[in-house]
Amino acid sequence: MHPEVMRSFSGSFLLFFDLTAWGGLFGLSSTPFHDLERDFYKSTAGVLFVIVLLGLWGKSHLYWQILSVESNFTTLAEILFHCLFVISFAAYIISLWGENQAFRARSFASCVLCGSTGLIFSAHGFYQAPLWSFEAFVYPIAFFLSALLLGTVTVGMLLGHWYLIDTGQSLDPFIRIYKLFVVALVVQTTFLLISLILLYNFGASRSVMGLERLWTDHRTLLLTRVISGQAAPLVLSWMIWRTLLIPHTMAATGLFYIALLGVFVGEILGKQILALTSLPF
């Protein structure tokens, strides 16, 4: 997509919907399908699908705006895979109402493949550097880690609410999604620090200028993003684990909900940073 349109806050913010939905699929894949009620997958996939549709509806105006000015391979590929992602997601939801396991597996795999490819093309619209640059490596990984964090915290919160309905359910699925959430949070935090060093020392001049502008003009925004999106969820993750050891699923769910708010706020602030500096933080 055209860099100037994508770097606007609307273009950056709408990326939030795609990342949440795509990451939510990975969150669902970490849970044991046969150990949980089918209704959990129907309701959770339905929530994620609504998020996908909201993102596509919001981006449709941006897509039309770009295509009315110019069309290139990257833009057309992003639109194509975004639409295929929505279609595959719809097919996956339909499969949950039947017993055709092959159709369910293929539609789910298609969701992941189309969503991953679409995110790579989306990432390309936010930087102007050669394909062999560090930006071409940092941006897609940063997007994928954001998606994984957003998806796991969303699915974790929804799964916690499901335990309030099915009180006799084993805690193993809840612990599994919790561990994936913690891994995503730690890996993203580490990668953000590493990418700062890589971009400052080996990035294009535009990235270096963006880093300097971020620290001089938007330091408060960066610190707020780190505190709300990284530090606070890390503390809450320890509290969630302590409540799961009791075990007290209601308290753990409440803490997961607070962690979700922190992650969402942090990622939205990160999209503001993306719009202001073109940096994937």
mmCIF file of C-alpha atoms in Angstrom:
data_model
loop_
_atom_site.group_PDB
_atom_site.id
_atom_site.type_symbol
_atom_site.label_atom_id
_atom_site.label_comp_id
_atom_site.label_asym_id
_atom_site.label_seq_id
_atom_site.Cartn_x
_atom_site.Cartn_y
_atom_site.Cartn_z
ATOM 1 C CA MET A 1 0.000 0.000 0.000
ATOM 2 C CA HIS A 2 1.106 3.562 -0.624
ATOM 3 C CA PRO A 3 3.500 4.539 2.210
ATOM 4 C CA GLU A 4 1.945 7.949 2.886
ATOM 5 C CA VAL A 5 -1.527 6.466 3.322
ATOM 6 C CA MET A 6 -0.280 3.587 5.445
ATOM 7 C CA ARG A 7 1.727 5.901 7.702
ATOM 8 C CA SER A 8 -1.400 7.881 8.507
ATOM 9 C CA PHE A 9 -2.912 6.958 11.859
ATOM 10 C CA SER A 10 -6.002 5.452 10.223
ATOM 11 C CA GLY A 11 -3.873 3.130 8.093
ATOM 12 C CA SER A 12 -1.679 2.182 11.050
ATOM 13 C CA PHE A 13 -4.578 1.740 13.478
ATOM 14 C CA LEU A 14 -6.558 -0.521 11.136
ATOM 15 C CA LEU A 15 -3.586 -2.859 11.136
ATOM 16 C CA PHE A 16 -4.519 -3.534 14.774
ATOM 17 C CA PHE A 17 -7.632 -5.461 13.654
ATOM 18 C CA ASP A 18 -5.737 -7.683 11.229
ATOM 19 C CA LEU A 19 -3.055 -8.496 13.787
ATOM 20 C CA THR A 20 -5.589 -9.393 16.490
ATOM 21 C CA ALA A 21 -7.578 -11.714 14.233
ATOM 22 C CA TRP A 22 -4.536 -13.437 12.733
ATOM 23 C CA GLY A 23 -2.892 -13.881 16.130
ATOM 24 C CA GLY A 24 -6.159 -15.174 17.548
ATOM 25 C CA LEU A 25 -5.981 -18.102 15.137
ATOM 26 C CA PHE A 26 -2.632 -19.084 16.625
ATOM 27 C CA GLY A 27 -4.132 -18.757 20.070
ATOM 28 C CA LEU A 28 -6.927 -21.122 19.094
ATOM 29 C CA SER A 29 -4.461 -23.581 17.563
ATOM 30 C CA SER A 30 -2.657 -23.864 20.925
ATOM 31 C CA THR A 31 -5.776 -25.155 22.668
ATOM 32 C CA PRO A 32 -6.755 -28.858 22.487
ATOM 33 C CA PHE A 33 -9.737 -28.949 20.134
ATOM 34 C CA HIS A 34 -11.192 -32.201 21.464
ATOM 35 C CA ASP A 35 -10.850 -31.197 25.138
ATOM 36 C CA LEU A 36 -13.009 -28.082 24.884
ATOM 37 C CA GLU A 37 -16.625 -27.659 23.882
ATOM 38 C CA ARG A 38 -17.187 -26.859 20.211
ATOM 39 C CA ASP A 39 -19.217 -23.822 21.252
ATOM 40 C CA PHE A 40 -16.052 -22.179 22.600
ATOM 41 C CA TYR A 41 -14.450 -22.310 19.167
ATOM 42 C CA LYS A 42 -17.638 -21.120 17.497
ATOM 43 C CA SER A 43 -17.976 -18.102 19.776
ATOM 44 C CA THR A 44 -14.266 -17.206 19.791
ATOM 45 C CA ALA A 45 -13.886 -17.593 16.034
ATOM 46 C CA GLY A 46 -17.037 -15.494 15.634
ATOM 47 C CA VAL A 47 -15.529 -12.670 17.704
ATOM 48 C CA LEU A 48 -12.296 -12.803 15.697
ATOM 49 C CA PHE A 49 -14.231 -12.860 12.423
ATOM 50 C CA VAL A 50 -16.115 -9.702 13.388
ATOM 51 C CA ILE A 51 -12.740 -8.079 14.056
ATOM 52 C CA VAL A 52 -11.582 -9.173 10.582
ATOM 53 C CA LEU A 53 -14.670 -7.682 8.955
ATOM 54 C CA LEU A 54 -14.234 -4.401 10.829
ATOM 55 C CA GLY A 55 -10.658 -4.207 9.603
ATOM 56 C CA LEU A 56 -11.640 -4.932 5.995
ATOM 57 C CA TRP A 57 -14.487 -2.431 6.142
ATOM 58 C CA GLY A 58 -12.163 0.249 7.476
ATOM 59 C CA LYS A 59 -9.421 -0.523 4.971
ATOM 60 C CA SER A 60 -11.756 -0.615 1.981
ATOM 61 C CA HIS A 61 -11.750 3.187 1.847
ATOM 62 C CA LEU A 62 -7.936 3.270 1.998
ATOM 63 C CA TYR A 63 -7.676 0.586 -0.675
ATOM 64 C CA TRP A 64 -9.998 2.536 -2.941
ATOM 65 C CA GLN A 65 -8.053 5.730 -2.271
ATOM 66 C CA ILE A 66 -4.790 4.077 -3.286
ATOM 67 C CA LEU A 67 -6.154 2.304 -6.356
ATOM 68 C CA SER A 68 -7.686 5.549 -7.628
ATOM 69 C CA VAL A 69 -4.183 7.086 -7.683
ATOM 70 C CA GLU A 70 -1.913 4.178 -8.559
ATOM 71 C CA SER A 71 -1.777 0.401 -8.465
ATOM 72 C CA ASN A 72 1.292 -1.745 -7.965
ATOM 73 C CA PHE A 73 2.028 -5.364 -7.244
ATOM 74 C CA THR A 74 2.409 -4.886 -3.473
ATOM 75 C CA THR A 75 -0.904 -3.083 -3.105
ATOM 76 C CA LEU A 76 -2.809 -5.572 -5.266
ATOM 77 C CA ALA A 77 -1.237 -8.526 -3.446
ATOM 78 C CA GLU A 78 -2.136 -7.068 -0.032
ATOM 79 C CA ILE A 79 -5.754 -6.554 -1.086
ATOM 80 C CA LEU A 80 -5.933 -10.041 -2.602
ATOM 81 C CA PHE A 81 -4.587 -11.852 0.446
ATOM 82 C CA HIS A 82 -6.662 -9.721 2.809
ATOM 83 C CA CYS A 83 -9.815 -10.777 0.952
ATOM 84 C CA LEU A 84 -8.669 -14.413 0.805
ATOM 85 C CA PHE A 85 -8.029 -14.275 4.553
ATOM 86 C CA VAL A 86 -11.599 -13.146 5.188
ATOM 87 C CA ILE A 87 -13.011 -15.816 2.850
ATOM 88 C CA SER A 88 -10.901 -18.549 4.456
ATOM 89 C CA PHE A 89 -11.950 -17.369 7.902
ATOM 90 C CA ALA A 90 -15.604 -17.580 6.901
ATOM 91 C CA ALA A 91 -15.004 -21.115 5.617
ATOM 92 C CA TYR A 92 -13.366 -22.074 8.910
ATOM 93 C CA ILE A 93 -16.354 -20.818 10.895
ATOM 94 C CA ILE A 94 -18.690 -22.799 8.644
ATOM 95 C CA SER A 95 -16.556 -25.909 9.219
ATOM 96 C CA LEU A 96 -17.092 -25.629 12.969
ATOM 97 C CA TRP A 97 -20.776 -26.373 12.457
ATOM 98 C CA GLY A 98 -20.061 -29.634 10.638
ATOM 99 C CA GLU A 99 -18.010 -32.779 11.081
ATOM 100 C CA ASN A 100 -15.823 -32.557 7.977
ATOM 101 C CA GLN A 101 -12.423 -32.478 9.649
ATOM 102 C CA ALA A 102 -10.487 -32.268 6.377
ATOM 103 C CA PHE A 103 -12.419 -29.143 5.353
ATOM 104 C CA ARG A 104 -11.839 -27.631 8.793
ATOM 105 C CA ALA A 105 -8.105 -28.318 8.674
ATOM 106 C CA ARG A 106 -7.724 -26.943 5.141
ATOM 107 C CA SER A 107 -9.735 -23.809 5.817
ATOM 108 C CA PHE A 108 -7.749 -23.147 9.001
ATOM 109 C CA ALA A 109 -4.432 -23.665 7.196
ATOM 110 C CA SER A 110 -5.621 -21.362 4.434
ATOM 111 C CA CYS A 111 -6.459 -18.701 7.043
ATOM 112 C CA VAL A 112 -2.969 -18.864 8.503
ATOM 113 C CA LEU A 113 -1.251 -18.875 5.108
ATOM 114 C CA CYS A 114 -3.272 -16.010 3.621
ATOM 115 C CA GLY A 115 -3.062 -13.979 6.819
ATOM 116 C CA SER A 116 0.716 -14.452 7.048
ATOM 117 C CA THR A 117 1.280 -13.489 3.423
ATOM 118 C CA GLY A 118 -1.016 -10.490 3.757
ATOM 119 C CA LEU A 119 0.869 -9.246 6.813
ATOM 120 C CA ILE A 120 4.174 -9.453 4.938
ATOM 121 C CA PHE A 121 2.783 -7.269 2.152
ATOM 122 C CA SER A 122 1.260 -4.916 4.732
ATOM 123 C CA ALA A 123 4.630 -4.564 6.452
ATOM 124 C CA HIS A 124 6.235 -3.644 3.129
ATOM 125 C CA GLY A 125 4.000 -0.566 2.939
ATOM 126 C CA PHE A 126 5.469 0.958 6.093
ATOM 127 C CA TYR A 127 9.141 1.197 5.172
ATOM 128 C CA GLN A 128 11.144 2.458 2.224
ATOM 129 C CA ALA A 129 14.295 0.358 2.049
ATOM 130 C CA PRO A 130 15.758 -2.358 -0.207
ATOM 131 C CA LEU A 131 14.599 -5.956 0.115
ATOM 132 C CA TRP A 132 17.964 -6.951 1.608
ATOM 133 C CA SER A 133 17.808 -4.243 4.310
ATOM 134 C CA PHE A 134 17.287 -4.819 8.038
ATOM 135 C CA GLU A 135 13.869 -3.178 7.688
ATOM 136 C CA ALA A 136 12.719 -6.030 5.456
ATOM 137 C CA PHE A 137 13.618 -8.379 8.311
ATOM 138 C CA VAL A 138 12.494 -6.328 11.317
ATOM 139 C CA TYR A 139 9.073 -5.085 10.172
ATOM 140 C CA PRO A 140 7.384 -8.424 9.321
ATOM 141 C CA ILE A 141 8.700 -10.068 12.499
ATOM 142 C CA ALA A 142 7.540 -7.104 14.592
ATOM 143 C CA PHE A 143 4.074 -7.400 13.040
ATOM 144 C CA PHE A 144 3.933 -11.158 13.625
ATOM 145 C CA LEU A 145 4.962 -10.817 17.272
ATOM 146 C CA SER A 146 2.365 -8.099 17.829
ATOM 147 C CA ALA A 147 -0.242 -10.367 16.267
ATOM 148 C CA LEU A 148 0.785 -13.302 18.445
ATOM 149 C CA LEU A 149 0.603 -11.192 21.601
ATOM 150 C CA LEU A 150 -2.755 -9.639 20.698
ATOM 151 C CA GLY A 151 -4.209 -12.987 19.696
ATOM 152 C CA THR A 152 -3.068 -14.980 22.709
ATOM 153 C CA VAL A 153 -4.210 -12.404 25.260
ATOM 154 C CA THR A 154 -7.602 -12.183 23.502
ATOM 155 C CA VAL A 155 -8.109 -15.942 23.337
ATOM 156 C CA GLY A 156 -6.837 -16.310 26.915
ATOM 157 C CA MET A 157 -9.390 -13.822 28.196
ATOM 158 C CA LEU A 158 -12.209 -15.484 26.218
ATOM 159 C CA LEU A 159 -11.151 -18.936 27.395
ATOM 160 C CA GLY A 160 -11.151 -17.705 30.978
ATOM 161 C CA HIS A 161 -14.749 -16.578 30.567
ATOM 162 C CA TRP A 162 -15.583 -20.020 29.202
ATOM 163 C CA TYR A 163 -14.297 -21.559 32.449
ATOM 164 C CA LEU A 164 -16.904 -19.500 34.287
ATOM 165 C CA ILE A 165 -19.520 -21.411 32.275
ATOM 166 C CA ASP A 166 -17.927 -24.874 32.302
ATOM 167 C CA THR A 167 -16.670 -24.983 35.902
ATOM 168 C CA GLY A 168 -15.573 -28.629 35.748
ATOM 169 C CA GLN A 169 -13.145 -28.137 32.860
ATOM 170 C CA SER A 170 -9.487 -29.117 33.258
ATOM 171 C CA LEU A 171 -7.077 -26.195 33.663
ATOM 172 C CA ASP A 172 -4.612 -27.585 31.097
ATOM 173 C CA PRO A 173 -6.006 -25.596 28.117
ATOM 174 C CA PHE A 174 -6.026 -22.391 30.182
ATOM 175 C CA ILE A 175 -2.441 -22.941 31.312
ATOM 176 C CA ARG A 176 -1.378 -23.710 27.751
ATOM 177 C CA ILE A 177 -2.746 -20.438 26.323
ATOM 178 C CA TYR A 178 -1.334 -18.580 29.331
ATOM 179 C CA LYS A 179 2.165 -19.923 28.647
ATOM 180 C CA LEU A 180 1.910 -18.979 24.983
ATOM 181 C CA PHE A 181 0.847 -15.469 26.013
ATOM 182 C CA VAL A 182 3.858 -15.133 28.329
ATOM 183 C CA VAL A 183 6.242 -16.434 25.641
ATOM 184 C CA ALA A 184 4.812 -13.964 23.107
ATOM 185 C CA LEU A 185 5.153 -11.104 25.594
ATOM 186 C CA VAL A 186 8.760 -11.924 26.518
ATOM 187 C CA VAL A 187 9.839 -12.549 22.917
ATOM 188 C CA GLN A 188 8.222 -9.323 21.698
ATOM 189 C CA THR A 189 9.831 -7.295 24.499
ATOM 190 C CA THR A 190 13.241 -8.782 23.693
ATOM 191 C CA PHE A 191 12.810 -8.261 19.973
ATOM 192 C CA LEU A 192 11.835 -4.615 20.452
ATOM 193 C CA LEU A 193 15.111 -3.993 22.259
ATOM 194 C CA ILE A 194 17.114 -5.864 19.626
ATOM 195 C CA SER A 195 15.363 -4.112 16.727
ATOM 196 C CA LEU A 196 16.154 -0.720 18.275
ATOM 197 C CA ILE A 197 19.845 -1.576 18.188
ATOM 198 C CA LEU A 198 19.716 -3.092 14.697
ATOM 199 C CA LEU A 199 17.838 -0.215 13.121
ATOM 200 C CA TYR A 200 19.973 2.442 14.784
ATOM 201 C CA ASN A 201 23.266 0.836 13.768
ATOM 202 C CA PHE A 202 22.396 -0.879 10.487
ATOM 203 C CA GLY A 203 19.071 0.599 9.362
ATOM 204 C CA ALA A 204 18.457 3.015 6.526
ATOM 205 C CA SER A 205 18.906 6.733 7.142
ATOM 206 C CA ARG A 206 15.131 7.157 7.306
ATOM 207 C CA SER A 207 14.932 4.649 10.180
ATOM 208 C CA VAL A 208 17.756 6.357 12.081
ATOM 209 C CA MET A 209 16.027 9.720 11.675
ATOM 210 C CA GLY A 210 12.803 8.139 12.889
ATOM 211 C CA LEU A 211 14.522 6.780 15.994
ATOM 212 C CA GLU A 212 16.013 10.170 16.794
ATOM 213 C CA ARG A 213 12.650 11.857 16.275
ATOM 214 C CA LEU A 214 10.940 9.232 18.430
ATOM 215 C CA TRP A 215 13.273 9.883 21.357
ATOM 216 C CA THR A 216 13.347 13.680 21.076
ATOM 217 C CA ASP A 217 9.710 14.413 20.145
ATOM 218 C CA HIS A 218 7.709 11.393 21.305
ATOM 219 C CA ARG A 219 9.616 10.096 24.319
ATOM 220 C CA THR A 220 6.553 10.162 26.580
ATOM 221 C CA LEU A 221 4.547 8.221 24.023
ATOM 222 C CA LEU A 222 7.268 5.569 23.804
ATOM 223 C CA LEU A 223 7.588 5.219 27.588
ATOM 224 C CA THR A 224 3.798 4.983 27.993
ATOM 225 C CA ARG A 225 3.692 2.324 25.305
ATOM 226 C CA VAL A 226 6.410 0.274 27.053
ATOM 227 C CA ILE A 227 4.829 0.603 30.506
ATOM 228 C CA SER A 228 1.262 -0.206 29.442
ATOM 229 C CA GLY A 229 2.034 -2.778 26.749
ATOM 230 C CA GLN A 230 5.090 -4.564 28.141
ATOM 231 C CA ALA A 231 5.866 -3.888 31.816
ATOM 232 C CA ALA A 232 2.318 -4.008 33.210
ATOM 233 C CA PRO A 233 1.337 -7.231 31.358
ATOM 234 C CA LEU A 234 4.558 -8.874 32.567
ATOM 235 C CA VAL A 235 3.610 -8.119 36.184
ATOM 236 C CA LEU A 236 0.048 -9.265 35.551
ATOM 237 C CA SER A 237 1.279 -12.507 33.967
ATOM 238 C CA TRP A 238 3.017 -13.379 37.249
ATOM 239 C CA MET A 239 -0.201 -12.606 39.154
ATOM 240 C CA ILE A 240 -2.211 -14.782 36.746
ATOM 241 C CA TRP A 241 0.146 -17.679 37.366
ATOM 242 C CA ARG A 242 -0.190 -17.311 41.117
ATOM 243 C CA THR A 243 -3.987 -17.416 40.888
ATOM 244 C CA LEU A 244 -3.857 -20.476 38.629
ATOM 245 C CA LEU A 245 -1.817 -22.286 41.262
ATOM 246 C CA ILE A 246 -4.601 -21.857 43.866
ATOM 247 C CA PRO A 247 -6.508 -22.500 41.490
ATOM 248 C CA HIS A 248 -8.910 -19.562 41.074
ATOM 249 C CA THR A 249 -10.022 -19.257 37.464
ATOM 250 C CA MET A 250 -12.346 -16.294 38.094
ATOM 251 C CA ALA A 251 -9.506 -14.187 39.486
ATOM 252 C CA ALA A 252 -7.184 -15.344 36.704
ATOM 253 C CA THR A 253 -9.776 -14.335 34.122
ATOM 254 C CA GLY A 254 -10.134 -10.904 35.691
ATOM 255 C CA LEU A 255 -6.359 -10.440 35.587
ATOM 256 C CA PHE A 256 -6.308 -11.646 31.983
ATOM 257 C CA TYR A 257 -8.902 -8.988 31.185
ATOM 258 C CA ILE A 258 -6.695 -6.281 32.721
ATOM 259 C CA ALA A 259 -3.692 -7.663 30.832
ATOM 260 C CA LEU A 260 -5.730 -7.505 27.618
ATOM 261 C CA LEU A 261 -6.497 -3.826 28.246
ATOM 262 C CA GLY A 262 -2.804 -3.138 28.838
ATOM 263 C CA VAL A 263 -1.721 -4.997 25.693
ATOM 264 C CA PHE A 264 -4.425 -3.312 23.601
ATOM 265 C CA VAL A 265 -3.472 0.157 24.848
ATOM 266 C CA GLY A 266 0.202 -0.566 24.278
ATOM 267 C CA GLU A 267 -0.365 -1.848 20.746
ATOM 268 C CA ILE A 268 -2.607 1.098 19.844
ATOM 269 C CA LEU A 269 0.090 3.469 21.093
ATOM 270 C CA GLY A 270 2.547 1.428 19.043
ATOM 271 C CA LYS A 271 0.432 2.061 15.961
ATOM 272 C CA GLN A 272 0.532 5.777 16.772
ATOM 273 C CA ILE A 273 4.326 5.533 16.867
ATOM 274 C CA LEU A 274 4.192 3.700 13.535
ATOM 275 C CA ALA A 275 2.148 6.531 12.044
ATOM 276 C CA LEU A 276 4.426 9.267 13.438
ATOM 277 C CA THR A 277 7.837 7.702 12.786
ATOM 278 C CA SER A 278 7.248 4.679 10.502
ATOM 279 C CA LEU A 279 8.882 2.513 13.177
ATOM 280 C CA PRO A 280 7.256 -0.825 14.182
ATOM 281 C CA PHE A 281 7.270 -0.190 17.937
#
